[in-house]
Amino acid sequence: AQRATSSCLTARQRQPVTLAPIRQTDHATIAPWFQDADVERWAGGSALLDTWLEPNPGPQRTEVFLARSGGQPVAVIGAERTAGETVVAVVVSPARGGEGIGTSALETLAGLSQYRGSLLTCEIASDNLAARRAASHAGFRDGETDKDGCITFARIPNEAER
């Protein structure tokens, strides 16, 4: 299993964020995060976690990682590879919001060998300011807003990353 570390440190703890593939044993730790009102509103709550954890046959492939800072679980990041792009979503532990963890998780994912040089996108509700900031700080640029008020952010790799 590949592990990665971001050069972006969390603001309070100055600890790198590492990513490792999620395990079934992590479910008890992260399940309460998906019951948070903001996670329910912006990401679909427990339904998103269920989707991430179900088997994924077919041409689309979703990988789910647990992010840790200082050895503690702090976020979950899902990456669904499709033809031409990878759609990502991050759920940060509600207790750890505002520490730059979302940004670190996105930067770390972009640095993993299987995603380096890939077009990464994420759909963020226009009123989810924390997620919009995290994506912008991680090198994503905002684009069009759909009819439901979601903004598509994209991180286009530069020449050095290709």
Coordinates of C-alpha atoms in Angstrom, one line a residue:
A1 CA 0.0 0.0 0.0
Q2 CA 1.4 3.3 -1.0
R3 CA 1.8 6.1 1.6
A4 CA 2.5 9.7 0.8
T5 CA 3.3 12.8 2.8
S6 CA 2.4 16.4 1.9
S7 CA 4.8 19.2 2.1
C8 CA 1.9 21.3 3.4
L9 CA 1.7 21.2 7.1
T10 CA -1.4 21.7 9.3
A11 CA -1.6 25.1 10.9
R12 CA -1.9 24.1 14.6
Q13 CA 0.2 20.9 14.8
R14 CA 2.8 21.5 12.1
Q15 CA 2.5 17.8 11.3
P16 CA 2.5 16.3 7.8
V17 CA -0.6 14.6 6.5
T18 CA -0.2 11.0 5.3
L19 CA -2.5 9.0 3.2
A20 CA -3.0 5.2 3.4
P21 CA -5.7 3.0 1.8
I22 CA -8.8 2.9 4.1
R23 CA -9.5 -0.4 5.9
Q24 CA -12.7 -1.9 7.2
T25 CA -11.4 -1.4 10.8
D26 CA -11.3 2.4 10.2
H27 CA -15.1 2.5 9.7
A28 CA -15.9 2.9 13.4
T29 CA -13.6 5.9 13.7
I30 CA -14.8 7.7 10.6
A31 CA -18.5 6.9 10.5
P32 CA -19.5 9.6 13.0
W33 CA -17.8 12.3 10.8
F34 CA -20.4 11.4 8.1
Q35 CA -23.3 12.1 10.5
D36 CA -22.2 15.7 11.0
A37 CA -24.8 18.2 9.7
D38 CA -22.4 19.9 7.3
V39 CA -21.2 16.6 5.9
E40 CA -24.8 15.5 5.4
R41 CA -25.7 18.8 3.7
W42 CA -22.6 19.1 1.4
A43 CA -21.5 15.5 0.8
G44 CA -24.5 13.3 1.3
G45 CA -23.4 12.0 4.7
S46 CA -23.4 8.3 5.4
A47 CA -24.5 7.6 1.8
L48 CA -21.2 8.8 0.5
L49 CA -19.2 6.6 3.0
D50 CA -21.4 3.6 1.9
T51 CA -20.7 4.3 -1.7
W52 CA -16.9 4.6 -1.1
L53 CA -16.8 1.3 0.8
E54 CA -18.8 -0.9 -1.6
P55 CA -17.0 -3.1 -4.1
N56 CA -16.3 -1.2 -7.3
P57 CA -16.2 -3.3 -10.5
G58 CA -16.2 -1.9 -14.0
P59 CA -14.3 0.8 -15.8
Q60 CA -14.6 3.4 -13.0
R61 CA -12.3 2.9 -10.0
T62 CA -12.6 4.5 -6.7
E63 CA -9.8 4.6 -4.2
V64 CA -10.4 5.7 -0.6
F65 CA -7.7 6.9 1.7
L66 CA -7.5 7.7 5.4
A67 CA -5.5 10.8 6.1
R68 CA -3.6 11.0 9.4
S69 CA -1.8 13.9 11.1
G70 CA 0.4 13.2 14.1
G71 CA -0.7 9.5 13.9
Q72 CA -4.4 10.5 14.3
P73 CA -7.2 10.0 11.7
V74 CA -8.1 13.5 10.5
A75 CA -9.8 13.0 7.1
V76 CA -11.1 10.7 4.4
I77 CA -10.4 11.3 0.7
G78 CA -12.1 9.5 -2.2
A79 CA -10.8 9.5 -5.7
E80 CA -12.9 8.1 -8.5
R81 CA -10.9 7.6 -11.7
T82 CA -12.9 7.9 -15.0
A83 CA -11.8 8.4 -18.5
G84 CA -9.8 11.6 -18.6
E85 CA -10.1 12.8 -15.0
T86 CA -10.2 11.8 -11.4
V87 CA -13.1 13.2 -9.3
V88 CA -12.0 13.7 -5.7
A89 CA -13.9 14.5 -2.4
V90 CA -12.6 15.1 1.1
V91 CA -14.3 14.7 4.4
V92 CA -12.4 16.3 7.3
S93 CA -13.1 15.2 10.9
P94 CA -15.4 17.9 12.2
A95 CA -13.2 18.3 15.2
R96 CA -10.2 19.2 13.0
G97 CA -11.8 21.7 10.7
G98 CA -9.8 24.9 10.0
E99 CA -6.4 23.3 10.4
G100 CA -5.5 23.1 6.7
I101 CA -6.1 19.3 6.6
G102 CA -8.3 19.4 3.5
T103 CA -5.6 21.3 1.6
S104 CA -2.9 18.9 2.8
A105 CA -5.0 15.8 1.9
L106 CA -5.6 17.2 -1.7
E107 CA -2.0 18.1 -2.2
T108 CA -0.8 14.7 -0.9
L109 CA -3.3 12.8 -3.2
A110 CA -2.1 14.9 -6.2
G111 CA 1.5 13.8 -5.4
L112 CA 0.7 10.0 -5.3
S113 CA 2.2 8.3 -8.4
Q114 CA -1.1 7.0 -9.7
Y115 CA -2.5 10.6 -9.7
R116 CA 0.6 12.7 -10.5
G117 CA 0.1 14.4 -13.9
S118 CA -3.7 13.7 -13.9
L119 CA -6.5 16.1 -14.2
L120 CA -8.2 16.2 -10.7
T121 CA -11.6 17.7 -10.2
C122 CA -14.0 18.2 -7.4
E123 CA -17.5 19.6 -7.2
I124 CA -18.0 22.0 -4.2
A125 CA -21.2 23.6 -3.1
S126 CA -20.9 27.4 -3.6
D127 CA -21.7 28.0 0.1
N128 CA -19.0 25.6 1.4
L129 CA -16.4 28.2 1.9
A130 CA -14.0 26.0 3.8
A131 CA -13.9 23.4 1.0
R132 CA -13.5 26.1 -1.7
R133 CA -10.5 27.5 0.3
A134 CA -8.9 24.1 0.7
A135 CA -9.2 23.4 -3.0
S136 CA -7.8 26.8 -4.0
H137 CA -4.9 26.4 -1.6
A138 CA -4.2 23.0 -3.1
G139 CA -3.9 24.4 -6.6
F140 CA -7.4 23.8 -7.8
R141 CA -9.0 26.5 -9.9
D142 CA -12.8 27.2 -9.9
G143 CA -14.8 26.9 -13.0
E144 CA -18.5 26.8 -13.9
T145 CA -21.3 26.7 -11.4
D146 CA -24.1 24.2 -12.2
K147 CA -27.8 24.7 -11.8
D148 CA -27.6 23.2 -8.2
G149 CA -25.0 25.7 -7.1
C150 CA -22.0 23.4 -7.2
I151 CA -18.7 24.8 -8.6
T152 CA -16.4 22.5 -10.5
F153 CA -12.8 23.0 -9.3
A154 CA -10.0 21.5 -11.4
R155 CA -6.3 21.0 -10.7
I156 CA -4.6 20.8 -14.1
P157 CA -1.1 19.4 -13.9
N158 CA 1.8 21.6 -14.9
E159 CA 4.5 20.5 -17.3
A160 CA 6.8 19.3 -14.5
E161 CA 4.1 17.0 -13.1
R162 CA 3.4 15.3 -16.5

